[in-house]
Coordinates of C-alpha atoms and ligand atoms in Angstrom, one line a residue:
Chain V
M24 CA -21.4 -10.9 -16.4
S25 CA -18.9 -8.1 -16.4
K26 CA -15.5 -8.2 -14.9
V27 CA -13.6 -5.1 -13.7
V28 CA -9.9 -5.7 -13.9
V29 CA -7.4 -3.2 -12.6
I30 CA -3.8 -3.2 -14.0
T31 CA -1.8 -1.8 -11.2
S32 CA 1.8 -1.7 -9.8
G33 CA 2.7 1.0 -7.3
K34 CA 6.0 1.8 -9.0
G35 CA 5.9 3.8 -12.2
G36 CA 7.0 2.8 -15.6
V37 CA 6.9 -0.9 -15.1
G38 CA 4.5 -1.6 -18.0
K39 CA 0.9 -1.1 -16.8
T40 CA -0.2 0.9 -19.9
T41 CA 1.6 -1.5 -22.2
T42 CA -0.1 -4.4 -20.4
S43 CA -3.6 -2.8 -20.4
A44 CA -3.4 -2.1 -24.2
N45 CA -2.2 -5.6 -25.0
I46 CA -4.5 -7.5 -22.7
A47 CA -7.6 -5.5 -23.7
T48 CA -6.7 -6.1 -27.4
G49 CA -6.1 -9.8 -26.8
I50 CA -9.3 -10.3 -24.9
A51 CA -11.3 -8.4 -27.5
Q52 CA -9.8 -10.5 -30.3
Q53 CA -11.4 -13.5 -28.5
G54 CA -14.8 -12.0 -29.2
K55 CA -15.4 -10.4 -25.8
K56 CA -16.7 -6.9 -25.6
T57 CA -13.9 -5.0 -23.9
V58 CA -13.1 -1.5 -22.8
A59 CA -9.8 -0.1 -21.5
I60 CA -10.2 2.9 -19.2
D61 CA -7.2 5.3 -18.8
F62 CA -7.2 6.4 -15.1
D63 CA -3.9 8.3 -15.5
V64 CA -5.5 11.7 -15.4
G65 CA -3.2 14.4 -16.7
L66 CA -0.9 12.2 -18.7
R67 CA -3.0 10.4 -21.3
N68 CA -0.9 7.5 -22.4
L69 CA -3.3 4.7 -23.3
D70 CA -4.7 6.4 -26.3
L71 CA -1.2 6.9 -27.7
V72 CA -0.2 3.3 -27.2
M73 CA -3.4 2.2 -28.8
G74 CA -3.1 4.6 -31.7
C75 CA -6.3 6.6 -31.2
E76 CA -5.0 9.8 -29.8
R77 CA -6.3 11.9 -32.7
R78 CA -9.8 10.6 -32.2
V79 CA -10.1 11.8 -28.6
V80 CA -12.9 14.4 -28.4
Y81 CA -14.4 13.8 -25.0
D82 CA -12.8 11.9 -22.1
F83 CA -13.4 10.1 -18.8
V84 CA -13.6 13.3 -16.8
N85 CA -16.0 14.9 -19.2
V86 CA -18.3 12.0 -18.7
I87 CA -17.9 12.1 -14.9
R88 CA -18.7 15.8 -14.9
N89 CA -21.7 15.2 -17.2
E90 CA -20.2 17.3 -19.9
A91 CA -20.5 14.4 -22.3
K92 CA -22.3 11.2 -22.7
L93 CA -20.4 8.0 -22.2
Q94 CA -21.1 7.0 -25.8
Q95 CA -19.6 10.2 -27.0
A96 CA -16.3 9.6 -25.1
L97 CA -15.9 5.9 -26.0
I98 CA -13.5 5.4 -28.9
R99 CA -14.1 2.3 -31.0
D100 CA -10.8 0.6 -32.0
K101 CA -10.3 0.6 -35.8
R102 CA -8.4 -2.7 -35.9
V103 CA -10.1 -5.0 -33.4
E104 CA -13.8 -5.5 -33.2
N105 CA -15.4 -5.3 -29.7
L106 CA -12.6 -3.1 -28.4
Y107 CA -13.2 0.4 -27.0
I108 CA -11.1 3.0 -25.2
L109 CA -12.2 5.5 -22.6
P110 CA -9.3 8.1 -22.7
A111 CA -8.1 10.0 -19.7
S112 CA -8.4 13.7 -19.5
Q113 CA -5.5 16.1 -19.7
T114 CA -6.8 18.2 -16.8
R115 CA -4.4 19.0 -14.1
D116 CA -7.1 18.5 -11.5
K117 CA -6.0 15.3 -9.8
D118 CA -9.3 15.2 -7.9
A119 CA -11.3 15.0 -11.1
L120 CA -12.1 11.4 -10.4
D121 CA -14.4 10.7 -7.5
P122 CA -15.8 7.4 -6.4
E123 CA -19.4 8.3 -7.2
G124 CA -18.6 9.4 -10.7
V125 CA -16.3 6.5 -11.4
G126 CA -18.8 4.0 -10.0
R127 CA -21.5 5.5 -12.2
V128 CA -19.4 5.2 -15.3
I129 CA -18.5 1.6 -14.5
E130 CA -22.1 0.7 -13.9
E131 CA -23.1 2.2 -17.2
L132 CA -20.4 0.2 -19.0
K133 CA -21.7 -2.9 -17.4
Q134 CA -25.2 -2.0 -18.6
M135 CA -23.9 -1.6 -22.1
G136 CA -22.8 -5.2 -22.1
F137 CA -19.0 -4.8 -21.7
E138 CA -17.6 -8.2 -20.5
Y139 CA -14.2 -6.9 -19.5
I140 CA -13.5 -3.4 -18.1
I141 CA -9.8 -3.0 -17.9
C142 CA -8.6 -0.1 -15.7
D143 CA -5.1 1.2 -16.5
S144 CA -4.0 2.6 -13.1
P145 CA -1.6 5.6 -12.6
A146 CA 1.6 4.9 -10.7
G147 CA 1.7 5.3 -7.0
I148 CA -0.5 4.3 -4.1
E149 CA -2.3 7.6 -3.6
K150 CA -5.7 8.6 -4.6
G151 CA -5.4 8.1 -8.4
A152 CA -4.3 4.5 -8.0
Q153 CA -6.9 3.8 -5.3
M154 CA -9.6 5.2 -7.6
A155 CA -8.5 2.8 -10.4
M156 CA -8.7 -0.2 -8.1
Y157 CA -11.7 0.7 -6.0
F158 CA -14.3 -1.1 -8.1
A159 CA -12.1 -4.0 -9.3
D160 CA -13.2 -7.6 -9.2
E161 CA -9.7 -8.7 -10.2
A162 CA -6.2 -7.2 -10.2
I163 CA -3.2 -7.8 -12.4
V164 CA -0.2 -6.6 -10.5
V165 CA 2.5 -5.6 -12.9
T166 CA 6.0 -6.1 -11.4
N167 CA 9.5 -5.8 -12.7
P168 CA 12.1 -8.2 -11.3
E169 CA 13.7 -5.7 -9.0
V170 CA 13.4 -5.0 -5.3
S171 CA 11.7 -1.6 -5.4
S172 CA 9.1 -2.8 -7.8
V173 CA 8.3 -5.9 -5.7
R174 CA 8.0 -3.8 -2.6
D175 CA 5.6 -1.4 -4.3
S176 CA 3.6 -4.3 -5.6
D177 CA 3.4 -5.7 -2.1
R178 CA 2.0 -2.4 -0.8
V179 CA -0.6 -2.4 -3.6
L180 CA -1.6 -5.9 -2.7
G181 CA -2.2 -4.5 0.9
L182 CA -4.4 -1.7 -0.5
L183 CA -6.3 -4.2 -2.7
A184 CA -7.2 -6.1 0.4
A185 CA -8.2 -3.1 2.4
K186 CA -9.2 0.0 0.3
T187 CA -11.5 -1.3 -2.3
S188 CA -15.3 -1.5 -2.6
R189 CA -15.1 -5.3 -2.1
A190 CA -13.0 -4.9 1.0
E191 CA -15.2 -2.2 2.5
L192 CA -18.4 -4.0 1.9
G193 CA -16.9 -7.3 3.1
G194 CA -17.3 -9.0 -0.2
P195 CA -15.1 -11.8 -1.6
A196 CA -11.5 -10.8 -1.8
I197 CA -10.3 -9.4 -5.1
R198 CA -8.5 -12.1 -7.2
T199 CA -4.9 -11.1 -7.7
H200 CA -2.5 -12.1 -10.5
L201 CA 1.2 -11.5 -10.8
L202 CA 2.5 -10.3 -14.2
L203 CA 6.2 -10.1 -14.3
T204 CA 7.3 -7.8 -17.1
R205 CA 10.6 -6.6 -18.6
Y206 CA 12.1 -9.9 -17.6
S207 CA 15.6 -10.7 -18.9
P208 CA 16.7 -14.3 -18.1
L209 CA 20.3 -13.2 -18.9
M210 CA 20.3 -10.5 -16.2
V211 CA 18.7 -13.0 -13.8
K212 CA 21.5 -15.4 -14.5
R213 CA 24.1 -12.7 -13.9
G214 CA 22.4 -11.9 -10.6
E215 CA 21.3 -8.4 -11.7
M216 CA 17.6 -9.1 -11.5
L217 CA 15.4 -11.1 -9.2
S218 CA 14.2 -14.4 -10.6
V219 CA 10.6 -15.5 -11.1
G220 CA 11.0 -17.7 -8.0
D221 CA 12.3 -14.8 -5.9
V222 CA 9.4 -12.6 -6.8
L223 CA 6.8 -15.4 -6.3
E224 CA 8.3 -16.1 -2.9
L225 CA 8.1 -12.4 -1.8
L226 CA 4.6 -11.7 -3.1
G227 CA 2.9 -15.0 -2.7
I228 CA 0.3 -14.6 -5.4
P229 CA -0.3 -16.8 -8.5
L230 CA 1.8 -16.1 -11.6
L231 CA -0.2 -15.0 -14.7
G232 CA 2.8 -14.7 -16.9
V233 CA 6.2 -13.4 -17.7
I234 CA 6.7 -10.8 -20.4
P235 CA 10.3 -10.6 -21.7
E236 CA 12.2 -7.3 -22.1
S237 CA 12.0 -6.5 -25.7
K238 CA 12.5 -3.7 -28.2
A239 CA 9.3 -4.6 -29.9
V240 CA 7.3 -2.9 -27.1
L241 CA 8.8 0.6 -27.8
Q242 CA 8.5 0.1 -31.6
S243 CA 4.9 -0.9 -31.3
S244 CA 3.9 2.0 -29.0
N245 CA 5.6 4.4 -31.4
K246 CA 3.4 2.9 -34.1
G247 CA 0.4 3.1 -31.9
A248 CA -0.4 -0.6 -32.4
P249 CA -0.2 -2.9 -29.4
A250 CA 2.6 -5.5 -29.7
I251 CA 0.1 -8.4 -29.5
L252 CA -1.1 -7.6 -33.0
D253 CA 2.2 -8.7 -34.5
E254 CA 2.3 -12.4 -33.5
T255 CA 5.9 -12.8 -34.7
T256 CA 7.5 -11.1 -31.7
D257 CA 8.2 -12.8 -28.4
V258 CA 6.3 -10.1 -26.5
A259 CA 3.2 -10.8 -28.6
Q260 CA 3.5 -14.5 -27.9
A261 CA 3.9 -13.7 -24.2
Y262 CA 0.9 -11.5 -24.0
L263 CA -1.2 -14.0 -26.1
D264 CA -0.3 -16.7 -23.5
V265 CA -1.4 -14.3 -20.7
V266 CA -4.7 -13.6 -22.4
F267 CA -5.4 -17.3 -22.9
R268 CA -4.4 -18.2 -19.4
Y269 CA -6.5 -15.4 -18.1
L270 CA -9.5 -16.7 -20.1
G271 CA -9.0 -20.1 -18.5
Q272 CA -6.8 -22.1 -20.9
E273 CA -3.7 -24.0 -19.8
R274 CA -0.5 -22.6 -21.2
Q275 CA 3.0 -23.5 -20.3
H276 CA 5.0 -20.6 -18.9
R277 CA 7.6 -19.4 -21.3
F278 CA 10.4 -16.8 -21.6
I279 CA 11.9 -17.8 -18.3
E280 CA 14.5 -20.1 -19.8
E281 CA 17.0 -21.2 -17.2
E282 CA 14.3 -21.1 -14.5
K283 CA 11.7 -22.9 -16.5
R284 CA 12.5 -26.5 -15.9
S285 CA 13.8 -26.3 -12.4
F286 CA 11.6 -23.9 -10.4
L287 CA 8.5 -23.5 -12.5
G288 CA 8.6 -27.1 -13.5
R289 CA 8.1 -28.0 -9.9
L290 CA 5.5 -25.4 -9.3
F291 CA 3.3 -25.7 -12.3
G292 CA 4.4 -29.0 -14.0
Chain Y
M24 CA -11.7 3.3 26.7
A25 CA -10.6 5.9 24.2
S26 CA -6.9 6.8 24.4
L27 CA -5.1 9.8 23.0
T28 CA -1.5 10.6 22.6
V29 CA -0.8 13.9 24.4
L30 CA 1.8 16.2 22.8
R31 CA 2.9 18.8 25.4
L32 CA 4.6 21.7 23.6
R33 CA 7.5 23.4 25.3
S34 CA 8.5 25.5 22.4
T35 CA 6.7 27.2 19.5
D36 CA 9.5 26.6 17.1
L37 CA 7.7 24.3 14.6
A38 CA 10.9 23.2 12.8
L39 CA 12.3 22.1 16.1
I40 CA 9.1 20.3 17.2
E41 CA 8.9 18.5 13.8
R42 CA 12.5 17.5 13.9
Q43 CA 12.2 16.1 17.4
L44 CA 9.0 14.4 16.7
R45 CA 10.5 12.6 13.7
V46 CA 13.2 11.2 15.8
K47 CA 10.7 9.9 18.3
I48 CA 8.5 8.5 15.7
A49 CA 11.4 6.7 14.0
Q50 CA 12.0 5.0 17.3
L51 CA 8.5 3.8 17.9
P52 CA 6.6 4.2 14.7
H53 CA 3.8 1.9 15.5
L54 CA 2.7 4.0 18.5
F55 CA 2.5 7.2 16.5
L56 CA 1.5 6.4 13.0
D57 CA -1.9 8.0 12.3
A58 CA -2.4 8.4 16.0
P59 CA -4.9 11.0 17.2
V60 CA -3.1 13.7 19.1
L61 CA -4.1 16.1 21.8
V62 CA -1.8 19.1 21.8
D63 CA -1.3 20.5 25.3
L64 CA -0.3 24.2 25.5
G65 CA -0.1 24.2 29.3
A66 CA 3.6 24.5 29.5
L67 CA 3.9 27.4 27.0
G68 CA 2.0 30.0 29.1
D69 CA 1.7 33.3 27.3
G70 CA 4.2 32.0 24.7
A71 CA 1.3 30.0 23.1
A72 CA 0.1 33.2 21.3
A73 CA 3.1 32.8 19.0
L74 CA 1.8 29.5 17.5
V75 CA 0.2 29.5 14.1
F76 CA -2.2 26.6 14.5
G77 CA -2.7 25.9 10.8
D78 CA 1.1 25.4 10.4
L79 CA 1.2 23.3 13.5
V80 CA -1.5 21.1 12.1
R81 CA 0.4 20.8 8.8
A82 CA 3.6 19.9 10.7
L83 CA 2.0 17.2 12.7
R84 CA 0.2 15.8 9.7
S85 CA 3.4 15.6 7.8
C86 CA 4.7 13.5 10.7
K87 CA 1.7 11.2 10.1
L88 CA 0.0 12.3 13.3
V89 CA -3.6 13.4 13.4
P90 CA -4.1 16.4 15.7
V91 CA -7.6 16.5 17.0
A92 CA -7.8 18.9 19.8
V93 CA -5.9 21.4 22.0
A94 CA -5.8 21.5 25.8
N95 CA -5.1 24.4 28.1
V96 CA -6.1 26.9 25.5
P97 CA -5.8 30.5 26.7
D98 CA -9.2 32.3 26.1
G99 CA -7.7 34.6 23.5
L100 CA -6.6 31.7 21.3
R101 CA -9.8 29.7 21.2
G102 CA -10.8 31.2 17.8
A103 CA -7.4 30.4 16.3
V104 CA -7.6 26.8 17.5
T105 CA -11.1 26.2 16.1
D106 CA -10.2 28.0 12.8
A107 CA -7.5 25.4 12.4
G108 CA -10.1 22.7 12.6
L109 CA -9.1 21.6 16.1
G110 CA -11.3 21.1 19.1
V111 CA -10.8 22.9 22.4
W112 CA -10.3 20.2 25.1
Q113 CA -12.0 21.3 28.3
P114 CA -10.8 20.7 31.8
P115 CA -10.9 18.5 33.8
A116 CA -9.5 16.4 31.0
L117 CA -6.0 17.7 31.6
G118 CA -5.1 19.6 34.7
R119 CA -2.7 22.4 34.5
T120 CA 0.8 21.0 34.1
R121 CA 3.0 20.6 37.0
G122 CA 6.5 21.7 36.3
G123 CA 6.6 20.1 32.8
G124 CA 6.2 16.6 34.3
S125 CA 4.0 13.9 32.8
P126 CA 0.3 14.3 33.0
D127 CA -1.1 12.9 36.2
A128 CA -3.0 9.7 35.8
A129 CA -5.4 10.7 38.5
D130 CA -7.0 13.7 36.7
A131 CA -6.0 12.9 33.2
P132 CA -8.1 10.0 31.9
A133 CA -6.9 10.6 28.3
A134 CA -3.3 10.3 29.0
E135 CA -2.0 8.1 31.8
T136 CA 1.5 7.5 33.0
P137 CA 3.6 7.4 29.9
A138 CA 5.3 4.2 29.0
P139 CA 8.9 4.1 30.1
E140 CA 10.3 4.7 26.6
A141 CA 8.4 7.9 26.3
Q142 CA 10.0 9.4 29.4
A143 CA 13.4 8.2 28.4
T144 CA 13.3 10.0 25.1
E145 CA 11.8 13.2 26.3
T146 CA 12.8 16.0 23.9
A147 CA 13.5 19.7 24.5
S148 CA 10.6 21.1 22.5
A149 CA 7.8 18.7 23.3
D150 CA 7.2 15.6 25.3
V151 CA 4.8 12.9 24.4
A152 CA 2.7 10.8 26.6
L153 CA 1.8 7.6 24.9
P154 CA -1.7 6.3 25.0
T155 CA -2.1 3.4 27.3
G156 CA -4.7 0.9 28.0
P157 CA -7.2 1.2 30.8
S158 CA -5.7 1.9 34.1
A159 CA -6.1 -0.5 36.9
A160 CA -8.7 1.7 38.5
V161 CA -11.0 1.9 35.6
A162 CA -10.1 -1.4 33.8
P163 CA -13.2 -3.4 32.9
P164 CA -13.3 -6.8 34.5
R165 CA -11.0 -9.2 32.6
A166 CA -12.9 -11.0 29.9
P167 CA -12.5 -14.8 29.8
H168 CA -9.4 -15.8 27.7
A169 CA -10.3 -15.1 24.1
G170 CA -7.1 -16.6 22.8
P171 CA -4.5 -14.7 20.8
M172 CA -5.2 -12.7 17.7
V173 CA -4.6 -14.9 14.6
V174 CA -3.7 -13.5 11.2
S175 CA -3.6 -16.0 8.3
K176 CA -3.0 -13.7 5.4
P177 CA 0.3 -12.0 4.4
V178 CA 0.9 -8.7 6.2
R179 CA 1.9 -6.5 3.3
G180 CA 4.1 -3.4 3.2
G181 CA 2.3 -0.4 4.7
Q182 CA -0.1 -2.6 6.8
I183 CA -0.1 -2.6 10.6
V184 CA -1.5 -5.3 12.7
Y185 CA -1.9 -4.6 16.4
A186 CA -3.0 -7.2 19.0
Q187 CA -4.0 -5.0 21.9
N188 CA -3.7 -6.6 25.3
N189 CA -3.1 -9.8 23.5
D190 CA -0.6 -12.1 21.8
L191 CA -0.4 -12.2 18.0
V192 CA 0.0 -15.3 15.9
V193 CA 0.8 -14.7 12.2
L194 CA 0.6 -17.7 9.8
A195 CA 1.9 -15.9 6.7
P196 CA 4.8 -13.7 5.8
V197 CA 5.2 -10.2 7.3
N198 CA 6.7 -8.4 4.4
S199 CA 9.1 -5.5 4.2
G200 CA 7.4 -2.3 5.3
A201 CA 4.7 -4.1 7.3
Q202 CA 4.5 -3.9 11.1
V203 CA 3.1 -6.5 13.5
I204 CA 2.7 -5.4 17.1
A205 CA 1.4 -7.0 20.2
D206 CA 1.1 -6.1 23.8
G207 CA 2.0 -9.7 24.5
H208 CA 4.1 -12.1 22.4
V209 CA 4.4 -12.1 18.6
H210 CA 4.6 -15.5 16.9
I211 CA 5.3 -15.6 13.2
Y212 CA 5.2 -19.0 11.5
A213 CA 6.7 -17.6 8.2
P214 CA 9.4 -15.2 7.2
L215 CA 9.5 -11.9 9.1
R216 CA 10.8 -9.3 6.6
G217 CA 9.2 -6.2 8.2
R218 CA 9.0 -5.0 11.8
A219 CA 7.8 -6.8 14.8
V220 CA 7.1 -5.3 18.2
A221 CA 6.3 -7.4 21.3
G222 CA 5.4 -6.0 24.7
A223 CA 4.3 -2.7 23.1
Q224 CA 2.9 -1.4 26.4
G225 CA 6.0 -2.3 28.3
L226 CA 5.6 -6.0 29.2
A227 CA 9.2 -7.0 29.6
G228 CA 8.6 -10.7 29.4
A229 CA 7.1 -10.5 26.0
R230 CA 8.9 -12.4 23.2
I231 CA 9.0 -12.5 19.4
F232 CA 9.2 -15.9 17.7
C233 CA 9.7 -16.2 14.0
Q234 CA 10.5 -19.0 11.6
K235 CA 12.8 -17.0 9.3
L236 CA 14.4 -13.8 10.5
E237 CA 14.8 -11.2 7.7
A238 CA 13.4 -8.3 9.8
E239 CA 13.9 -4.6 9.4
L240 CA 13.4 -4.1 13.1
V241 CA 12.5 -6.1 16.1
A242 CA 11.5 -4.4 19.4
I243 CA 10.5 -5.6 22.8
S244 CA 9.1 -3.1 25.4
G245 CA 10.9 -0.2 23.8
A246 CA 14.3 -1.8 23.2
Y247 CA 15.0 -2.6 19.6
I248 CA 17.4 -4.1 17.1
M249 CA 17.7 -2.7 13.6
A250 CA 18.3 -4.9 10.5
E251 CA 21.9 -4.0 10.3
E252 CA 22.5 -4.9 13.9
I253 CA 21.2 -8.5 13.5
P254 CA 24.2 -10.8 13.6
A255 CA 24.7 -12.7 10.4
Q256 CA 24.4 -16.1 12.0
F257 CA 20.7 -15.4 12.7
H258 CA 19.8 -14.2 9.2
G259 CA 17.2 -16.5 7.7
R260 CA 17.0 -18.6 10.8
A261 CA 14.2 -19.6 13.1
V262 CA 14.8 -17.5 16.3
Q263 CA 13.3 -16.0 19.4
I264 CA 13.9 -12.5 20.6
F265 CA 13.6 -11.5 24.2
L266 CA 14.8 -8.9 26.7
E267 CA 17.8 -9.5 28.8
G268 CA 19.3 -6.8 31.0
G269 CA 17.1 -4.2 29.2
E270 CA 18.4 -5.2 25.8
C271 CA 17.0 -7.3 23.0
R272 CA 18.7 -10.7 22.6
I273 CA 18.3 -13.1 19.7
A274 CA 18.6 -16.8 20.1
A275 CA 18.2 -19.6 17.6
L276 CA 15.2 -21.8 18.1
Ligands
ATP18 N1 8.3 -5.8 -22.0 C1 8.9 -4.6 -22.2 N2 10.1 -4.6 -22.8 C2 10.7 -3.4 -23.0 N3 10.2 -2.2 -22.7 C3 9.0 -2.2 -22.1 C4 8.3 -3.4 -21.8 N4 7.2 -3.0 -21.2 C5 7.1 -1.7 -21.1 N5 8.2 -1.2 -21.7 C6 8.6 0.2 -21.8 O1 8.6 0.8 -20.5 C7 8.1 2.1 -20.5 C8 7.0 2.2 -19.5 O2 5.9 1.4 -20.0 P1 4.4 1.7 -19.6 O3 4.1 3.1 -20.1 O4 3.6 0.6 -20.1 O5 4.5 1.7 -18.0 P2 3.5 2.2 -17.0 O6 3.6 1.3 -15.8 O7 2.1 2.4 -17.6 O8 4.1 3.6 -16.6 P3 3.4 4.8 -15.7 O9 3.6 4.3 -14.3 O10 4.1 6.0 -16.1 O11 1.9 4.8 -16.1 C9 7.7 2.4 -21.9 O12 8.7 3.1 -22.6 C10 7.6 1.0 -22.6 O13 7.8 1.1 -23.9
MG19 MG1 0.8 4.1 -17.6

């Protein structure tokens, strides 16, 4: 059984690509055949964050246009077994992705035995983002603890409920998970950021995890090695928790500090 | 019955038309968002020749309207209209206009008497007749009471829920950027953070009830209150909103 998971947010720069790279890596480390697809046509970020940019020959759009076979475009990760990347194209043509083509590629990935197909969405709520979510079975909604990010996530949740294959065919609703990233308990305490409780109340979907704000993220993407690979950092620990939780294990929520015992203790304790 | 919003142009100045439309749409967004629009040239006379239909279509689309056809098209302009992807609306759909007044319900099945708020905000370059439900003359026999429309999932930013000819009951939050609209009452058993409109077709007795008022806008039959005008004592409270003397009033529940 394959699962198509879209990593989406509405607002830009909240940590979708970081999350896609880390979750795909973490799931593959658990022995599941995983592919991360970069839907951000024109930008190409995922291959950089995953350190395989020099190995890109063909890309997602080439495959859709039948200019290359899927096997030619898939890049096998050098560090983690079972992990593959399907890079985005640098074409300026924003309409390069169409539902038929994307659907065909996803179907082929399923046939190849991929268990997790992670779709890294571009920012926004327009066509590119809708294409990334269209075939999803599940969505991880990446949100920063600030009002504009929460509002955009809310809009995205509305689109997930209406503008996806499942919604159009009347299938079961897409499962949605909230991932709160770039969280700083100190700023929450000072009232400069929304708290986990605030965001949960506004969005009303289950919390998959909280990823702290950390310099380790930038350092790891500069190195082209997802943070989760260096288990000594708090970000790695947070993403590992998320992966295990996502795969069905119970894990206490961490990195919330102040909030932990009071609010989440009540909710999840 | 199908209904169309009729946009009767009285100027060919697209910038002016767009500006005035935006004002109108800001007042009653739920009635215009993505609405199919019939453009009526009847009031322009020979001036219609100055219109560039492609630009008009773009201007209307940028206002989130969907122009579908043009009425009262002079013969010489038929080609320009169809080239812009619009249909040519044939009489007797819309009679020739009478002195710039509202379309007449008798010979205009597409656009009946405009709702009061549309007349009140008539603009210089264009006036807009809102779509309305079936008129008394053609209304189908009333169906047995089907109960209100019930929504049990959150209404998210960007979503619009409209209970036509009905009450609306919402059992989950109406979030910022969302709109819930009913021709009857609106009941929200959760926080209202977006917009709520009751009596959308003019029913003055319609009310809005909500468990936690954090709204961006509440409106009844065309009268409305914006977020910043909501008195502080009602913020976060369970309230009802109703019309009194033509204005929206808020009272604690
Ligand atoms: N937990 C974190 N702590 C600190 N910085 C972070 C964290 N997560 C992401 N960042 C930084 O935020 C920036 C944006 O991250 P990323 O590219 O993952 O976001 P995105 O949502 O994919 O952006 P886009 O919308 O442009 O695709 C990057 O510079 C990244 O290093
Ligand atoms: Mg990205």
